[in-house]
Amino acid sequence: MENYRTYLTEEELPTHYYNLRADMEKKPAPLLNPGTMQPMTAEELEGVFCSELVKQELDNDTRFFEIPEEIRDYYKTFRPSPLVRAYNLEKVLGTPAKIYFKFEGNNTSGSHKLNSAAAQAYYAKKQGLKGVTTETGAGQWGTALSMACAYFGLDCKVFMVKTSYEQKPFRREVMRTYGAEVTASPSDTTEVGKKILAEFPGTGGSLGCAISEAVEAAVTREGYRYVLGSVLNQVLLHQSVIGLEAHKALEKLGVTPDIIIGCTGGGSNLGGLIAPFMGEKLRGEKDYRIIGAEPASCPSFTRGKYLYDFCDTGKVCPLAKMYTLGNGFMPSPIHAGGLRFHGMSTILSELYDQGLMEAVAYEQTEVFEAAEVFARAEGILPAPESSHAIKATIDEALKCKESGEEKVILFGLSGTGYFDLLAYQQFNDGTMTDYIPTDEDLAKGLAFVPPQPEEK
Ligand SMILES: *Cc1c(COP(=O)(O)O)cnc(C)c1O
C-alpha cells in the first residue's frame, strides 16, 4: 500500500515559480488605469507595489522565474508540504475514487498564504523599503504577512475588516506577536476610511474597503508599498509552488489526477495548485477536469459577470477584468465561511471564460457538513474556505461510487480552521443559516461597475 503522506525532500523544493500565463494563448486582460482606460504601466504600478513584483505582475511571457535562495531558505521552515492520500475519507465514503490532498495548513498562519507573503516581503526588503501595508479579512493573510515581515525585517501595517477584528481577537494577537500594527477597518486613520465611515456609519467593513485604506496608507508614507494576498497575477505565480510540489509528488507515485479541485476566494490557492497541470492542458499534453468551489453567498464565477471592475470599494485600485459581483457587493453578514471577495483572479477568470475550468457554488451548512465528515475521517480541522473544496471532492467521489469509476481526485486543502471556531460553533449549535443573494442583491453590487472600455 502507498504511504499516507508523500513528502519531497528539501532538495526537491521547486527552484522556479511557474508562470501559467506564458502558456495561455489568449492572455488574461491587462489591468487598466481607471482615469485613462489604458493598460497600467510599470511606472504607474511602482507607486503602489515594489518593482520586482510589478515586473512579475506584467510579465505574460516568461515561463519560469527563479526563486531567490533567501526565499527558498525561508520556505524550508514550512515546505515542502505533504501530499496526503485520504484513505480514511475514501473508506468513510465507500468510494472507488482515489483521493489526494495537498495540505498547506502546516504553518502558524494556517494557510497557503505564507507562500506569497514570503516572496512579497523578500522583494520589498531587497528594494530597501521600510515596510508594507495590507488588508486582511479572516486574518490568514495578515498573519502570513506579519510572519514573513518578522523574518525579513520589515514593518507591517494591517487593516483588518472590522467584523473580523472584533470576532477574531486571537488572530489579531498572533499578528501583533509577529510585530504587525493592526487597525480595524474602516478607520479614521485614512481619508478613504473616514469617507466610508461617514457614508455607512456602523459598518462592519469589507475587504474592498480595507484594501482602499491599505493602499492609501502605503502611497502616503515614504518607503512603504502595498501588498495583496490574492487575486493578482504575481500571487498566483508564487502559489505555483503548491502545484509544482504536488505534480512532482504524484509523479513519484506514478499517479495522474483526473479531477483537480480547489476553493476560490480570489483564486490564488486554486491558481497555484493547478498551474503545472493547466500548463499541460494548455499545451495539449494532458487533460484534466478542473473545478473551483465557491460559496453560494458570494458566487463570483457562477453568478458574476466577466467585466472590468475595481478590486476595492474606495475605487483607488486599477480596473481588473474578472468575474465579479460588482465592487458594491456586500456579502451577507451571516456568511461565516470566508471567500468573501467580490472579484476573482484575472487568470482564472480568463481560463473559466474559455471553458478550461468549471465552477460550483455551495451553501455554508453543506460546506460545514463536509468539513465535519473530513475532520472525523482525516483528523485535520479544515478551514471553512478549504471545506468548499472538500464538499466538491466528496460530491465527485460519491459520483464515482455510483458509476464505479476509479477516478483520481486531487484537491487543495488550503488551510486549517482553528481561528474559525465561532463558525464551527454556529454549525454545531444548529444556528448556522444560509443566505443566497437574490438577483436584486446582485444587481445592486453590479450597479457600481464602471463603464466598460470599448472592445477592440
Ligand atoms: C485566503 C484563503 C483562501 C482563499 O483565497 P484564494 O486566493 O482563493 O486562495 C482559501 N483558503 C484559505 C485557508 C485561505 O486562508
mmCIF file with all atom_site columns, C-alpha atoms in Angstrom, residues 213-305:
data_model
loop_
_atom_site.group_PDB
_atom_site.id
_atom_site.type_symbol
_atom_site.label_atom_id
_atom_site.label_alt_id
_atom_site.label_comp_id
_atom_site.label_asym_id
_atom_site.label_entity_id
_atom_site.label_seq_id
_atom_site.pdbx_PDB_ins_code
_atom_site.Cartn_x
_atom_site.Cartn_y
_atom_site.Cartn_z
_atom_site.occupancy
_atom_site.B_iso_or_equiv
_atom_site.pdbx_formal_charge
_atom_site.auth_seq_id
_atom_site.auth_comp_id
_atom_site.auth_asym_id
_atom_site.auth_atom_id
_atom_site.pdbx_PDB_model_num
ATOM 1  C CA . GLU A 1 213 ? -7.317  52.043 3.249   1.00 0.00 ? 213 GLU A CA 1
ATOM 2  C CA . ALA A 1 214 ? -4.167  49.928 2.974   1.00 0.00 ? 214 ALA A CA 1
ATOM 3  C CA . VAL A 1 215 ? -3.339  51.375 -0.452  1.00 0.00 ? 215 VAL A CA 1
ATOM 4  C CA . GLU A 1 216 ? -3.773  54.913 0.860   1.00 0.00 ? 216 GLU A CA 1
ATOM 5  C CA . ALA A 1 217 ? -1.611  54.159 3.898   1.00 0.00 ? 217 ALA A CA 1
ATOM 6  C CA . ALA A 1 218 ? 1.159   52.914 1.582   1.00 0.00 ? 218 ALA A CA 1
ATOM 7  C CA . VAL A 1 219 ? 1.161   55.687 -1.011  1.00 0.00 ? 219 VAL A CA 1
ATOM 8  C CA . THR A 1 220 ? 1.096   58.428 1.629   1.00 0.00 ? 220 THR A CA 1
ATOM 9  C CA . ARG A 1 221 ? 4.110   57.019 3.502   1.00 0.00 ? 221 ARG A CA 1
ATOM 10 C CA . GLU A 1 222 ? 7.736   57.259 2.435   1.00 0.00 ? 222 GLU A CA 1
ATOM 11 C CA . GLY A 1 223 ? 9.343   53.825 1.997   1.00 0.00 ? 223 GLY A CA 1
ATOM 12 C CA . TYR A 1 224 ? 6.097   51.832 2.083   1.00 0.00 ? 224 TYR A CA 1
ATOM 13 C CA . ARG A 1 225 ? 4.371   49.755 -0.542  1.00 0.00 ? 225 ARG A CA 1
ATOM 14 C CA . TYR A 1 226 ? 1.090   47.905 -0.609  1.00 0.00 ? 226 TYR A CA 1
ATOM 15 C CA . VAL A 1 227 ? 0.923   44.114 -0.861  1.00 0.00 ? 227 VAL A CA 1
ATOM 16 C CA . LEU A 1 228 ? -2.070  41.913 -1.669  1.00 0.00 ? 228 LEU A CA 1
ATOM 17 C CA . GLY A 1 229 ? -2.567  38.296 -0.664  1.00 0.00 ? 229 GLY A CA 1
ATOM 18 C CA . SER A 1 230 ? -4.658  37.023 -3.556  1.00 0.00 ? 230 SER A CA 1
ATOM 19 C CA . VAL A 1 231 ? -6.197  37.869 -6.953  1.00 0.00 ? 231 VAL A CA 1
ATOM 20 C CA . LEU A 1 232 ? -3.030  39.357 -8.547  1.00 0.00 ? 232 LEU A CA 1
ATOM 21 C CA . ASN A 1 233 ? -1.001  37.520 -11.181 1.00 0.00 ? 233 ASN A CA 1
ATOM 22 C CA . GLN A 1 234 ? 2.138   37.715 -9.016  1.00 0.00 ? 234 GLN A CA 1
ATOM 23 C CA . VAL A 1 235 ? 0.337   35.945 -6.157  1.00 0.00 ? 235 VAL A CA 1
ATOM 24 C CA . LEU A 1 236 ? -0.736  33.078 -8.411  1.00 0.00 ? 236 LEU A CA 1
ATOM 25 C CA . LEU A 1 237 ? 2.859   32.923 -9.647  1.00 0.00 ? 237 LEU A CA 1
ATOM 26 C CA . HIS A 1 238 ? 4.204   32.486 -6.093  1.00 0.00 ? 238 HIS A CA 1
ATOM 27 C CA . GLN A 1 239 ? 1.496   29.967 -5.262  1.00 0.00 ? 239 GLN A CA 1
ATOM 28 C CA . SER A 1 240 ? 2.630   27.782 -8.170  1.00 0.00 ? 240 SER A CA 1
ATOM 29 C CA . VAL A 1 241 ? 4.930   26.091 -5.624  1.00 0.00 ? 241 VAL A CA 1
ATOM 30 C CA . ILE A 1 242 ? 1.831   24.229 -4.391  1.00 0.00 ? 242 ILE A CA 1
ATOM 31 C CA . GLY A 1 243 ? 1.129   22.742 -7.801  1.00 0.00 ? 243 GLY A CA 1
ATOM 32 C CA . LEU A 1 244 ? 4.769   22.114 -8.687  1.00 0.00 ? 244 LEU A CA 1
ATOM 33 C CA . GLU A 1 245 ? 5.277   20.113 -5.500  1.00 0.00 ? 245 GLU A CA 1
ATOM 34 C CA . ALA A 1 246 ? 2.005   18.231 -5.942  1.00 0.00 ? 246 ALA A CA 1
ATOM 35 C CA . HIS A 1 247 ? 2.875   17.433 -9.549  1.00 0.00 ? 247 HIS A CA 1
ATOM 36 C CA . LYS A 1 248 ? 6.283   16.082 -8.581  1.00 0.00 ? 248 LYS A CA 1
ATOM 37 C CA . ALA A 1 249 ? 4.933   14.020 -5.669  1.00 0.00 ? 249 ALA A CA 1
ATOM 38 C CA . LEU A 1 250 ? 2.221   12.451 -7.854  1.00 0.00 ? 250 LEU A CA 1
ATOM 39 C CA . GLU A 1 251 ? 4.811   11.720 -10.496 1.00 0.00 ? 251 GLU A CA 1
ATOM 40 C CA . LYS A 1 252 ? 6.860   9.846  -7.895  1.00 0.00 ? 252 LYS A CA 1
ATOM 41 C CA . LEU A 1 253 ? 3.776   7.790  -7.079  1.00 0.00 ? 253 LEU A CA 1
ATOM 42 C CA . GLY A 1 254 ? 3.084   7.215  -10.753 1.00 0.00 ? 254 GLY A CA 1
ATOM 43 C CA . VAL A 1 255 ? -0.377  8.726  -10.394 1.00 0.00 ? 255 VAL A CA 1
ATOM 44 C CA . THR A 1 256 ? -2.169  11.145 -12.726 1.00 0.00 ? 256 THR A CA 1
ATOM 45 C CA . PRO A 1 257 ? -5.194  13.006 -11.396 1.00 0.00 ? 257 PRO A CA 1
ATOM 46 C CA . ASP A 1 258 ? -8.425  13.078 -13.401 1.00 0.00 ? 258 ASP A CA 1
ATOM 47 C CA . ILE A 1 259 ? -10.015 15.890 -11.423 1.00 0.00 ? 259 ILE A CA 1
ATOM 48 C CA . ILE A 1 260 ? -8.339  18.796 -9.605  1.00 0.00 ? 260 ILE A CA 1
ATOM 49 C CA . ILE A 1 261 ? -10.382 20.814 -7.120  1.00 0.00 ? 261 ILE A CA 1
ATOM 50 C CA . GLY A 1 262 ? -9.777  23.911 -5.035  1.00 0.00 ? 262 GLY A CA 1
ATOM 51 C CA . CYS A 1 263 ? -11.785 26.571 -3.265  1.00 0.00 ? 263 CYS A CA 1
ATOM 52 C CA . THR A 1 264 ? -11.839 30.029 -4.789  1.00 0.00 ? 264 THR A CA 1
ATOM 53 C CA . GLY A 1 265 ? -11.848 33.357 -2.972  1.00 0.00 ? 265 GLY A CA 1
ATOM 54 C CA . GLY A 1 266 ? -9.553  35.479 -5.087  1.00 0.00 ? 266 GLY A CA 1
ATOM 55 C CA . GLY A 1 267 ? -8.210  32.410 -6.849  1.00 0.00 ? 267 GLY A CA 1
ATOM 56 C CA . SER A 1 268 ? -4.675  32.083 -5.517  1.00 0.00 ? 268 SER A CA 1
ATOM 57 C CA . ASN A 1 269 ? -4.640  28.621 -3.953  1.00 0.00 ? 269 ASN A CA 1
ATOM 58 C CA . LEU A 1 270 ? -6.510  27.061 -6.864  1.00 0.00 ? 270 LEU A CA 1
ATOM 59 C CA . GLY A 1 271 ? -4.439  29.034 -9.379  1.00 0.00 ? 271 GLY A CA 1
ATOM 60 C CA . GLY A 1 272 ? -1.256  27.802 -7.687  1.00 0.00 ? 272 GLY A CA 1
ATOM 61 C CA . LEU A 1 273 ? -2.393  24.204 -7.355  1.00 0.00 ? 273 LEU A CA 1
ATOM 62 C CA . ILE A 1 274 ? -3.485  23.847 -10.971 1.00 0.00 ? 274 ILE A CA 1
ATOM 63 C CA . ALA A 1 275 ? -0.621  25.832 -12.554 1.00 0.00 ? 275 ALA A CA 1
ATOM 64 C CA . PRO A 1 276 ? 1.570   22.989 -13.886 1.00 0.00 ? 276 PRO A CA 1
ATOM 65 C CA . PHE A 1 277 ? -1.443  20.805 -14.668 1.00 0.00 ? 277 PHE A CA 1
ATOM 66 C CA . MET A 1 278 ? -3.235  23.578 -16.537 1.00 0.00 ? 278 MET A CA 1
ATOM 67 C CA . GLY A 1 279 ? 0.041   24.236 -18.360 1.00 0.00 ? 279 GLY A CA 1
ATOM 68 C CA . GLU A 1 280 ? -0.022  20.650 -19.640 1.00 0.00 ? 280 GLU A CA 1
ATOM 69 C CA . LYS A 1 281 ? -3.655  21.050 -20.590 1.00 0.00 ? 281 LYS A CA 1
ATOM 70 C CA . LEU A 1 282 ? -2.963  24.295 -22.472 1.00 0.00 ? 282 LEU A CA 1
ATOM 71 C CA . ARG A 1 283 ? -0.042  22.725 -24.316 1.00 0.00 ? 283 ARG A CA 1
ATOM 72 C CA . GLY A 1 284 ? -2.257  19.777 -25.291 1.00 0.00 ? 284 GLY A CA 1
ATOM 73 C CA . GLU A 1 285 ? -0.138  17.237 -23.393 1.00 0.00 ? 285 GLU A CA 1
ATOM 74 C CA . LYS A 1 286 ? -2.735  16.092 -20.848 1.00 0.00 ? 286 LYS A CA 1
ATOM 75 C CA . ASP A 1 287 ? -6.329  16.721 -19.964 1.00 0.00 ? 287 ASP A CA 1
ATOM 76 C CA . TYR A 1 288 ? -7.771  17.338 -16.526 1.00 0.00 ? 288 TYR A CA 1
ATOM 77 C CA . ARG A 1 289 ? -11.141 18.421 -15.178 1.00 0.00 ? 289 ARG A CA 1
ATOM 78 C CA . ILE A 1 290 ? -10.531 21.456 -13.006 1.00 0.00 ? 290 ILE A CA 1
ATOM 79 C CA . ILE A 1 291 ? -13.160 22.696 -10.562 1.00 0.00 ? 291 ILE A CA 1
ATOM 80 C CA . GLY A 1 292 ? -13.297 25.856 -8.461  1.00 0.00 ? 292 GLY A CA 1
ATOM 81 C CA . ALA A 1 293 ? -15.616 25.676 -5.434  1.00 0.00 ? 293 ALA A CA 1
ATOM 82 C CA . GLU A 1 294 ? -17.118 28.913 -4.128  1.00 0.00 ? 294 GLU A CA 1
ATOM 83 C CA . PRO A 1 295 ? -19.763 29.981 -1.606  1.00 0.00 ? 295 PRO A CA 1
ATOM 84 C CA . ALA A 1 296 ? -23.327 30.388 -2.890  1.00 0.00 ? 296 ALA A CA 1
ATOM 85 C CA . SER A 1 297 ? -23.408 33.571 -0.809  1.00 0.00 ? 297 SER A CA 1
ATOM 86 C CA . CYS A 1 298 ? -20.527 35.133 -2.772  1.00 0.00 ? 298 CYS A CA 1
ATOM 87 C CA . PRO A 1 299 ? -20.765 33.410 -6.170  1.00 0.00 ? 299 PRO A CA 1
ATOM 88 C CA . SER A 1 300 ? -18.279 35.304 -8.372  1.00 0.00 ? 300 SER A CA 1
ATOM 89 C CA . PHE A 1 301 ? -17.839 32.584 -11.002 1.00 0.00 ? 301 PHE A CA 1
ATOM 90 C CA . THR A 1 302 ? -21.274 31.035 -11.067 1.00 0.00 ? 302 THR A CA 1
ATOM 91 C CA . ARG A 1 303 ? -23.368 34.219 -10.952 1.00 0.00 ? 303 ARG A CA 1
ATOM 92 C CA . GLY A 1 304 ? -20.907 37.056 -11.578 1.00 0.00 ? 304 GLY A CA 1
ATOM 93 C CA . LYS A 1 305 ? -20.227 38.905 -14.812 1.00 0.00 ? 305 LYS A CA 1
#
